[in-house]
PDB file of C-alpha atoms in Angstrom:
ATOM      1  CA  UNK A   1      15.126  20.481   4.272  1.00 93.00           C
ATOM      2  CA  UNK A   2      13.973  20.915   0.591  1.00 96.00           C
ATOM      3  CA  UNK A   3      10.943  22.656   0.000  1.00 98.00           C
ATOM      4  CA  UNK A   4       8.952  23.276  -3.352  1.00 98.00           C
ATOM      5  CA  UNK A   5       6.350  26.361  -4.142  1.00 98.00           C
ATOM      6  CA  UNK A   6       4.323  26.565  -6.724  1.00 98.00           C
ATOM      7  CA  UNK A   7       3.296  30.122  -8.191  1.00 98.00           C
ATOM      8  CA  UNK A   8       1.576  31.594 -10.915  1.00 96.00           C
ATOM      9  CA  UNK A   9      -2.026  32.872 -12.126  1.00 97.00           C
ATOM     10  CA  UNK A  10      -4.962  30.934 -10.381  1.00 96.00           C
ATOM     11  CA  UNK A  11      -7.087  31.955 -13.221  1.00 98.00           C
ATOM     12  CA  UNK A  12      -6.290  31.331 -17.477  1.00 98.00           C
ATOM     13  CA  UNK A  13      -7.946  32.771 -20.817  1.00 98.00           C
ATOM     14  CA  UNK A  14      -9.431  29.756 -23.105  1.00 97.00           C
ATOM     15  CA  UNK A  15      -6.536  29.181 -25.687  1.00 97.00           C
ATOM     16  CA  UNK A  16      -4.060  30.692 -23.940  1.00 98.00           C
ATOM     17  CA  UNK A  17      -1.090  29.876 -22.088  1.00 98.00           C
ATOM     18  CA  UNK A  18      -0.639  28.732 -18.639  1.00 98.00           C
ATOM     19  CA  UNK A  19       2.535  29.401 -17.065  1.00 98.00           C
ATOM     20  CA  UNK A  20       3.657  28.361 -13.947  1.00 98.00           C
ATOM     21  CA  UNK A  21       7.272  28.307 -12.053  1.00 98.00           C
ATOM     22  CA  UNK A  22       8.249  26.154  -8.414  1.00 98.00           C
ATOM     23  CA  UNK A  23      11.055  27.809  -6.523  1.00 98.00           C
ATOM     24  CA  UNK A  24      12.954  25.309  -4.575  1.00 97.00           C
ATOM     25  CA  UNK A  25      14.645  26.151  -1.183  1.00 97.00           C
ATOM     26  CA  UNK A  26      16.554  24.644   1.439  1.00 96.00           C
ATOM     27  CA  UNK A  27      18.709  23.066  -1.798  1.00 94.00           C
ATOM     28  CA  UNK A  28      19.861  23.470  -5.210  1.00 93.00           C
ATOM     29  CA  UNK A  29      18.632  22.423  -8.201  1.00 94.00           C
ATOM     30  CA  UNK A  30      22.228  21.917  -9.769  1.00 90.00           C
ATOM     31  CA  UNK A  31      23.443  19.613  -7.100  1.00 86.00           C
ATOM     32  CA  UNK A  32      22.154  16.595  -9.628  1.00 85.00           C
ATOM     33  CA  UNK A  33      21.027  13.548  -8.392  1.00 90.00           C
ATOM     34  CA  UNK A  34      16.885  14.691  -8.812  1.00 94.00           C
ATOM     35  CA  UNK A  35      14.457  15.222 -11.908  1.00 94.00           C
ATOM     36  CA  UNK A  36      12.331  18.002 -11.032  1.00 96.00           C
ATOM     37  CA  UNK A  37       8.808  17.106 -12.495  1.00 97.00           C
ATOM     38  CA  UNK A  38       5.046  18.728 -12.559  1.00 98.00           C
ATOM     39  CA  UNK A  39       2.127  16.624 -11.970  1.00 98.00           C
ATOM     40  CA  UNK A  40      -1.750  17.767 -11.710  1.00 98.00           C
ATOM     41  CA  UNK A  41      -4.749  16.595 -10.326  1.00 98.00           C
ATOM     42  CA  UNK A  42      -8.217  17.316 -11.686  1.00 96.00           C
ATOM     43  CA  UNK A  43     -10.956  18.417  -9.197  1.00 93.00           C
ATOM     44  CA  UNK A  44     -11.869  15.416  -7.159  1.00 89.00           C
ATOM     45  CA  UNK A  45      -9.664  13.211  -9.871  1.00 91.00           C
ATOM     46  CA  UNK A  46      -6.665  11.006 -10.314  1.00 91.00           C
ATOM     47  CA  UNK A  47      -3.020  12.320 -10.587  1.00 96.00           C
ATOM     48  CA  UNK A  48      -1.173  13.039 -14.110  1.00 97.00           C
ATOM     49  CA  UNK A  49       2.455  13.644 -14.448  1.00 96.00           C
ATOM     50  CA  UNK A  50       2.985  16.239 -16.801  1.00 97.00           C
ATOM     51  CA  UNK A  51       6.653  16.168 -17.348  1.00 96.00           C
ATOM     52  CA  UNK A  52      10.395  16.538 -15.925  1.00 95.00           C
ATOM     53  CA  UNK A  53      13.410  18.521 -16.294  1.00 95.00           C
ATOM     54  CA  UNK A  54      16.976  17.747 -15.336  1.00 93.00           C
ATOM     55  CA  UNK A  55      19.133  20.973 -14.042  1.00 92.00           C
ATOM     56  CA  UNK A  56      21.090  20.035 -17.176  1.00 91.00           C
ATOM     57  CA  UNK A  57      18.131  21.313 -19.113  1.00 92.00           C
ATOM     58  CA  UNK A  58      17.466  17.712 -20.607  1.00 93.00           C
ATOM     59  CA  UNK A  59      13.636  17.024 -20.678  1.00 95.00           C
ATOM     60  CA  UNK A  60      10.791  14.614 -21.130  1.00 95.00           C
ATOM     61  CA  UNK A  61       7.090  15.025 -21.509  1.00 95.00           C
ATOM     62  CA  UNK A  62       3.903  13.153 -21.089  1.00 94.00           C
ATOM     63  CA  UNK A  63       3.008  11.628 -24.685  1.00 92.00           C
ATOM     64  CA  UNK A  64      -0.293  12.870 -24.379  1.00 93.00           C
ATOM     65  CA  UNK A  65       0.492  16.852 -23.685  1.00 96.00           C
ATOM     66  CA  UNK A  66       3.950  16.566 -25.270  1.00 95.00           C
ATOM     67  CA  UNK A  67       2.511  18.944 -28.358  1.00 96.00           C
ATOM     68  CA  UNK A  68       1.646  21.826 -25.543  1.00 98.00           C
ATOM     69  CA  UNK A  69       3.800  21.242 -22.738  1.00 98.00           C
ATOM     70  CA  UNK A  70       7.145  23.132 -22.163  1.00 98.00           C
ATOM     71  CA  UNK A  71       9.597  22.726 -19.399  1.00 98.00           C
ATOM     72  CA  UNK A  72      12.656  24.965 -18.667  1.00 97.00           C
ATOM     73  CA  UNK A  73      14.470  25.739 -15.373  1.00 96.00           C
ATOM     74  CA  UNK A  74      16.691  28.521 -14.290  1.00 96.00           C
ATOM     75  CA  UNK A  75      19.461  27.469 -11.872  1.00 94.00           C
ATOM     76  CA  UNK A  76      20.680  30.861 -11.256  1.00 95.00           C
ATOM     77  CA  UNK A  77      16.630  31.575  -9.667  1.00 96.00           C
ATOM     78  CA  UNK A  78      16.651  27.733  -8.023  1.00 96.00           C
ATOM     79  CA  UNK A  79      13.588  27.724 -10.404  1.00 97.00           C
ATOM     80  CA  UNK A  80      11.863  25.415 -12.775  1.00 98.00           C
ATOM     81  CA  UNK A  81       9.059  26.340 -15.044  1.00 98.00           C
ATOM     82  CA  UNK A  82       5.361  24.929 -17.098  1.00 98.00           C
ATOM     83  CA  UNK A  83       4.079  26.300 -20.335  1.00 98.00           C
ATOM     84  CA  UNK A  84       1.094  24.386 -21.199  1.00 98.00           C
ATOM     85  CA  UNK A  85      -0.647  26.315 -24.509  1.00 98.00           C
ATOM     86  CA  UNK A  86      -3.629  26.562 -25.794  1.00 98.00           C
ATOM     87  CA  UNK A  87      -5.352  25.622 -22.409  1.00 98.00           C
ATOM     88  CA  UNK A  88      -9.379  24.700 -22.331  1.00 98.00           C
ATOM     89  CA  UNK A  89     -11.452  23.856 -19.313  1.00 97.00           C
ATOM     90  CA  UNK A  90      -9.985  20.528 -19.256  1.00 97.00           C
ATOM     91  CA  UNK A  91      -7.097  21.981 -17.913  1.00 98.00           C
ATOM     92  CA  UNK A  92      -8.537  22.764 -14.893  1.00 98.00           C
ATOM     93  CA  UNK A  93      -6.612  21.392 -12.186  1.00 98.00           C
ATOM     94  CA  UNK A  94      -4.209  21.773  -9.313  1.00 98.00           C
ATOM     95  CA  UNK A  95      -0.767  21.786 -10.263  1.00 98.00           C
ATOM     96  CA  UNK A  96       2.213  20.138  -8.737  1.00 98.00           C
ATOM     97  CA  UNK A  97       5.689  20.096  -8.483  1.00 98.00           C
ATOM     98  CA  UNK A  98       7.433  17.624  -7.128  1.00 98.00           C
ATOM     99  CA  UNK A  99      11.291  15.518  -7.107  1.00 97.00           C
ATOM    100  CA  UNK A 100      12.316  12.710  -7.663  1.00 94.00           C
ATOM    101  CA  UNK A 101      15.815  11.157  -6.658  1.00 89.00           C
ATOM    102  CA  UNK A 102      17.075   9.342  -9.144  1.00 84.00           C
ATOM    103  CA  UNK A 103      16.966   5.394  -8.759  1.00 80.00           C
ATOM    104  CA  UNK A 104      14.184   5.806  -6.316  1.00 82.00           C
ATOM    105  CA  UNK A 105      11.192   6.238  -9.217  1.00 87.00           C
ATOM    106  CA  UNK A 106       9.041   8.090  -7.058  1.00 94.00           C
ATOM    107  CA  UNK A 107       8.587  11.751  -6.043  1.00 96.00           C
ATOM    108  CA  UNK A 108       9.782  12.113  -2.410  1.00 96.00           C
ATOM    109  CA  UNK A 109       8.757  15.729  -1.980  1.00 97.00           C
ATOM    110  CA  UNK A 110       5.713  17.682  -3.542  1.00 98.00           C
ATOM    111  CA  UNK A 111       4.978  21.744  -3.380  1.00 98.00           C
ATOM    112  CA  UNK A 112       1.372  22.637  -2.054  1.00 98.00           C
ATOM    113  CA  UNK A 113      -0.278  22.283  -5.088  1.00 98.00           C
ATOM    114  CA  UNK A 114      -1.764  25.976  -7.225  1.00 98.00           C
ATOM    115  CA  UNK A 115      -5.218  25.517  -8.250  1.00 98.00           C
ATOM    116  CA  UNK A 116      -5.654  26.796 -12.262  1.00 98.00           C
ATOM    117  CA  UNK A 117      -8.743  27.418 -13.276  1.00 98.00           C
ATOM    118  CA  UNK A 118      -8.913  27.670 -17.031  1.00 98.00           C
ATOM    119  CA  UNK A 119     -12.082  30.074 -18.015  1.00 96.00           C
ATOM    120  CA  UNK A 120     -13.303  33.208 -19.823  1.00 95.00           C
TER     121      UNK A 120
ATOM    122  CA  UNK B   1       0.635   2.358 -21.715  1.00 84.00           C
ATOM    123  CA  UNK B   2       0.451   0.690 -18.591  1.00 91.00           C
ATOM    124  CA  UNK B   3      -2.548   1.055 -16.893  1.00 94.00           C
ATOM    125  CA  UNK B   4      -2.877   0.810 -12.741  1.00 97.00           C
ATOM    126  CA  UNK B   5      -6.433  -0.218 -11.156  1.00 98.00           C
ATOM    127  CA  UNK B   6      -6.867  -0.170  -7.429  1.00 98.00           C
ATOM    128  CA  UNK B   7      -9.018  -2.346  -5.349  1.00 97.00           C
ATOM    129  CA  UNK B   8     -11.258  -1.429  -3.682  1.00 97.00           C
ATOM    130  CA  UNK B   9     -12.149   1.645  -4.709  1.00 97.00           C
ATOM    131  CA  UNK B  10     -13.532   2.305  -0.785  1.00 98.00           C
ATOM    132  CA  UNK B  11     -12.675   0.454   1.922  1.00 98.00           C
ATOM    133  CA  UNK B  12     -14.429   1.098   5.552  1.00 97.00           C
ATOM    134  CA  UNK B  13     -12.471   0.270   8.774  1.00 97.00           C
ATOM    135  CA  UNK B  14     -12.013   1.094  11.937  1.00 97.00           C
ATOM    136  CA  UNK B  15      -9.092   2.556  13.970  1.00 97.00           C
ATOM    137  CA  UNK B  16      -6.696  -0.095  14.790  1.00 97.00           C
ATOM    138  CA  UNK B  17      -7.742  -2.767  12.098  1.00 98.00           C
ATOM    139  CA  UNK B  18      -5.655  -3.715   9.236  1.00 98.00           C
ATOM    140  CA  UNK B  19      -5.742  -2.271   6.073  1.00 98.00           C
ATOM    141  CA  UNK B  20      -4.961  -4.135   2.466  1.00 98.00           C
ATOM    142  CA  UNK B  21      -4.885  -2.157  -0.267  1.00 98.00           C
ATOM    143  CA  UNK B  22      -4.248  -3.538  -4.035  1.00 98.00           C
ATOM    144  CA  UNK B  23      -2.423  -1.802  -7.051  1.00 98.00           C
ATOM    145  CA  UNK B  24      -2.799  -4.067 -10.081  1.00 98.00           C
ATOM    146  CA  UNK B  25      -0.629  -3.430 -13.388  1.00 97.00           C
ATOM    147  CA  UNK B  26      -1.819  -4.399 -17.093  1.00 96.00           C
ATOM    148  CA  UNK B  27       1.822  -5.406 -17.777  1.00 94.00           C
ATOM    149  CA  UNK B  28       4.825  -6.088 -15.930  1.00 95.00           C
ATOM    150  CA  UNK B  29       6.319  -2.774 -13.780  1.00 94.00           C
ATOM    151  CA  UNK B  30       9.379  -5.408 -11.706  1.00 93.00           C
ATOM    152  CA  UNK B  31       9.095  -3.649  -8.481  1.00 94.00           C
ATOM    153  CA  UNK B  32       9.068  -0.120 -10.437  1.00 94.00           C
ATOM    154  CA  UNK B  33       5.785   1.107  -7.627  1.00 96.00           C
ATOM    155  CA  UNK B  34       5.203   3.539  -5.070  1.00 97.00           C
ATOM    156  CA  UNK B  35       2.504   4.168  -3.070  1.00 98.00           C
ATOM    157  CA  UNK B  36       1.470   7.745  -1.703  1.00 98.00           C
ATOM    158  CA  UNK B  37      -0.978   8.645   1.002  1.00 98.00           C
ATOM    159  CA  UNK B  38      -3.401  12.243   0.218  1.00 98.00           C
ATOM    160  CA  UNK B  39      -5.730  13.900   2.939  1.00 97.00           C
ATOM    161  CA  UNK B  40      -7.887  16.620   1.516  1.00 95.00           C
ATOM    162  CA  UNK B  41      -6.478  20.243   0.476  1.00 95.00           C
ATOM    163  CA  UNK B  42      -2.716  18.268   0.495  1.00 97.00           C
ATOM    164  CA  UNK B  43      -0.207  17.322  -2.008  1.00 98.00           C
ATOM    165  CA  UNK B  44       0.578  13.162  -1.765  1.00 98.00           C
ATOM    166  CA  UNK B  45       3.343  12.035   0.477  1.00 98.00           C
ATOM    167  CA  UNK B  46       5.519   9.497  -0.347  1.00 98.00           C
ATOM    168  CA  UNK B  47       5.034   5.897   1.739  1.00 98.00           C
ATOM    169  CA  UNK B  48       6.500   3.272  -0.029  1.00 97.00           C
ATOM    170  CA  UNK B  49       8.977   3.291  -3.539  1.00 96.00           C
ATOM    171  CA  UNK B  50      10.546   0.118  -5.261  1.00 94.00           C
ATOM    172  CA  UNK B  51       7.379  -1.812  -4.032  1.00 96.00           C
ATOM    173  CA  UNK B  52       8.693  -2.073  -0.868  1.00 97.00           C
ATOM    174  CA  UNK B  53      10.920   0.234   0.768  1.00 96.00           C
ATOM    175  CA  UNK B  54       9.488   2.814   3.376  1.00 97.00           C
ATOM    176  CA  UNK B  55      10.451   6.179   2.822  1.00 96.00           C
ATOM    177  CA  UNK B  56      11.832   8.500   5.214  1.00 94.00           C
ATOM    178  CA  UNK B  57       9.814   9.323   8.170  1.00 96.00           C
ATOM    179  CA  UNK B  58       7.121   7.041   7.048  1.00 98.00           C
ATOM    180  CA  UNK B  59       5.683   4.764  10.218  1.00 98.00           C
ATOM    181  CA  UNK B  60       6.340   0.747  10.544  1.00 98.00           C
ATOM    182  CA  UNK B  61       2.595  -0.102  10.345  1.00 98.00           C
ATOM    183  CA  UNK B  62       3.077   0.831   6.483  1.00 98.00           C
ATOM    184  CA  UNK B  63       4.531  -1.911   4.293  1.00 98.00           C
ATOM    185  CA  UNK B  64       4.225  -2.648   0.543  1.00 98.00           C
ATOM    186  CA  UNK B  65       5.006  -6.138  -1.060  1.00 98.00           C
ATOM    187  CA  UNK B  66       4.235  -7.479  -4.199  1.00 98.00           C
ATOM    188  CA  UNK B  67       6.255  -7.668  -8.222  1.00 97.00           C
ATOM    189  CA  UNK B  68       5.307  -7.701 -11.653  1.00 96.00           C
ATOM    190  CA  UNK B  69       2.102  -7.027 -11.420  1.00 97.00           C
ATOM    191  CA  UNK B  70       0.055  -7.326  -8.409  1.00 98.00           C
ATOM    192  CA  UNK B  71       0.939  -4.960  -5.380  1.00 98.00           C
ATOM    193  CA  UNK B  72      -0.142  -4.593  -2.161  1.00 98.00           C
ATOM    194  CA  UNK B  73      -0.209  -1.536   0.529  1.00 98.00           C
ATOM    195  CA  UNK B  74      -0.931  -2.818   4.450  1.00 98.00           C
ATOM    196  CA  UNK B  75      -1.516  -0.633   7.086  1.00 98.00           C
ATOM    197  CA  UNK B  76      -0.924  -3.024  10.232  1.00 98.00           C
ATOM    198  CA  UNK B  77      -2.871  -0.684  12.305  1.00 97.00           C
ATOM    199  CA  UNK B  78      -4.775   2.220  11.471  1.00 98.00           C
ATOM    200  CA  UNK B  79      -4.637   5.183  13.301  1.00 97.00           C
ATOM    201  CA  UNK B  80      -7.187   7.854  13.153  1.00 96.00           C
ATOM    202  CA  UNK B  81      -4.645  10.711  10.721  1.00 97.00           C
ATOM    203  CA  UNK B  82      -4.295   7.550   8.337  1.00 98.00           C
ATOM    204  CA  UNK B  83      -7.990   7.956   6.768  1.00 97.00           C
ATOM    205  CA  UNK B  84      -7.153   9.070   3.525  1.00 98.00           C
ATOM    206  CA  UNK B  85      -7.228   8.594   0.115  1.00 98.00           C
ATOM    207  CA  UNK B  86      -4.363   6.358  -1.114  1.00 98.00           C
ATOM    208  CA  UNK B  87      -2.586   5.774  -4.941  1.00 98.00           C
ATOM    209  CA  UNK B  88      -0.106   3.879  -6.571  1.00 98.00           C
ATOM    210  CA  UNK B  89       2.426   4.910  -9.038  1.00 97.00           C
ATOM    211  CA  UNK B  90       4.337   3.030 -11.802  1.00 96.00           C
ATOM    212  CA  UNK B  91       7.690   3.866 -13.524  1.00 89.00           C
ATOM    213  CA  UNK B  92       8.247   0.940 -15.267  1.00 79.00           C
ATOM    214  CA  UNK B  93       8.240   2.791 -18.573  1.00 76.00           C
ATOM    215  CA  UNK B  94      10.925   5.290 -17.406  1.00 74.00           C
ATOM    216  CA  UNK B  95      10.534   8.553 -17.795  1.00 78.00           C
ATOM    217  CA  UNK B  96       7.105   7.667 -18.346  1.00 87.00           C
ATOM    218  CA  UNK B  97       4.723   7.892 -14.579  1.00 93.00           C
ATOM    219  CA  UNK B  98       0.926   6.637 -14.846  1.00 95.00           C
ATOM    220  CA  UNK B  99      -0.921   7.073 -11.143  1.00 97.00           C
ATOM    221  CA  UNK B 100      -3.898   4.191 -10.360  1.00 97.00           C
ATOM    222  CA  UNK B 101      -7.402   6.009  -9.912  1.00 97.00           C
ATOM    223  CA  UNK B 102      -6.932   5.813  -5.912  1.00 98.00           C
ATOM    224  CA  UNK B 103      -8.476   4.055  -2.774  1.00 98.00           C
ATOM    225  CA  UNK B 104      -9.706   5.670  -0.164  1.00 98.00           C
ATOM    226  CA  UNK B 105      -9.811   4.503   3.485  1.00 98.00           C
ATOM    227  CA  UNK B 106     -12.469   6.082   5.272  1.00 96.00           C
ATOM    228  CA  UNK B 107     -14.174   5.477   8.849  1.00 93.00           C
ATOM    229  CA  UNK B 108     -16.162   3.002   9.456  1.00 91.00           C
TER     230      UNK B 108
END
């Protein structure tokens, strides 16, 4: 079955970027039918959706992190990507990727989770 | 935005009683709401989408009713890996996903 992995540095500068990519296995990205989205969760906190991508390349992001926040996702790897810039400690969190099948508006299947820790 | 609240926050039960848990919208989501279930040190897993439908592999005792805007999770009969921590999740705004703040089912 499909599985997601998140990878990327645990630990992030103050103002700089965090960059993070979730291989998926077990199926391909440019099958279509699923928006491939990130989502994090704040230490002991609520979850945030960050943003989605479509294998297409077509994207959409959060309102509130729109200014920071870029997707992109390379079929060829079964990959999808995060830039968030200019990170503080607010940015903290464990991050998520996760799909979701269109028509269903809900994320059926998450990766582990990569805790990112933003400090100097 | 549309904002989610959950009630209760905590709620402290046994194994084997029932479980209701509320998502309440500030506007209108149709049936647009999922609920997911999250144990410590794991990513959420999908229970319930379109306010009612049971995803796959997901146990009878969970069902999910409710429209517009007041939603309700029920656990018929809770067993002792369903002590958790439990949120719901809007789409209504499509692309647009806003999570409630969580309630967590704990032993009493």
């Amino acid at each position: 079955q499909v599985q997601l992995q998140e990878s990327g540095p645990g630990l992030v500068k103050p103002s700089q970027t965090l960059s993070l990519t979730c291989t998926v296995s077990g199926g391909s990205i440019s099958s279509g039918g699923y928006y491939w989205s990130w989502i994090r969760q704040h230490p002991g906190k609520g979850l945030e959706w960050i943003g989605y991508i479509y294998y297409s390349g077509s994207t959409y992001y959060n309102p509130s992190l729109k200014s920071r926040v870029t997707i992109s996702v390379d079929t060829s790897k079964n990959q999808f990507s995060l830039k968030l810039s200019s990170v503080t400690a607010a940015d903290t969190a464990v991050y998520y990727c996760a799909r979701e099948e269109q028509n269903h508006d809900a994320f059926d299947i998450w990766g582990q989770g990569t805790m990112v820790t933003v400090s100097s | 935005e549309i904002v989610l609240t959950q009630s209760p926050a905590t709620l402290s039960l046994s194994p084997g009683e029932r479980a209701t848990l509320s998502c309440r919208a500030s506007q209108s989501v149709s049936s647009y709401l999922a609920w997911y279930q999250q144990k410590p040190g794991q990513a959420p897993r999908l229970l319930i989408y379109d306010a009612s439908n049971r995803a796959t592999g997901i146990p009878a005792r969970f069902s999910g009713s409710g429209s517009g805007t007041d939603f309700t999770l029920t656990i018929s009969s809770l067993e002792p890996e369903d002590f958790a921590v439990y949120y719901c999740q809007q789409r209504s705004n499509w692309p647009i996903f806003t999570f409630g703040p969580g309630t967590k089912v704990d032993i009493k």
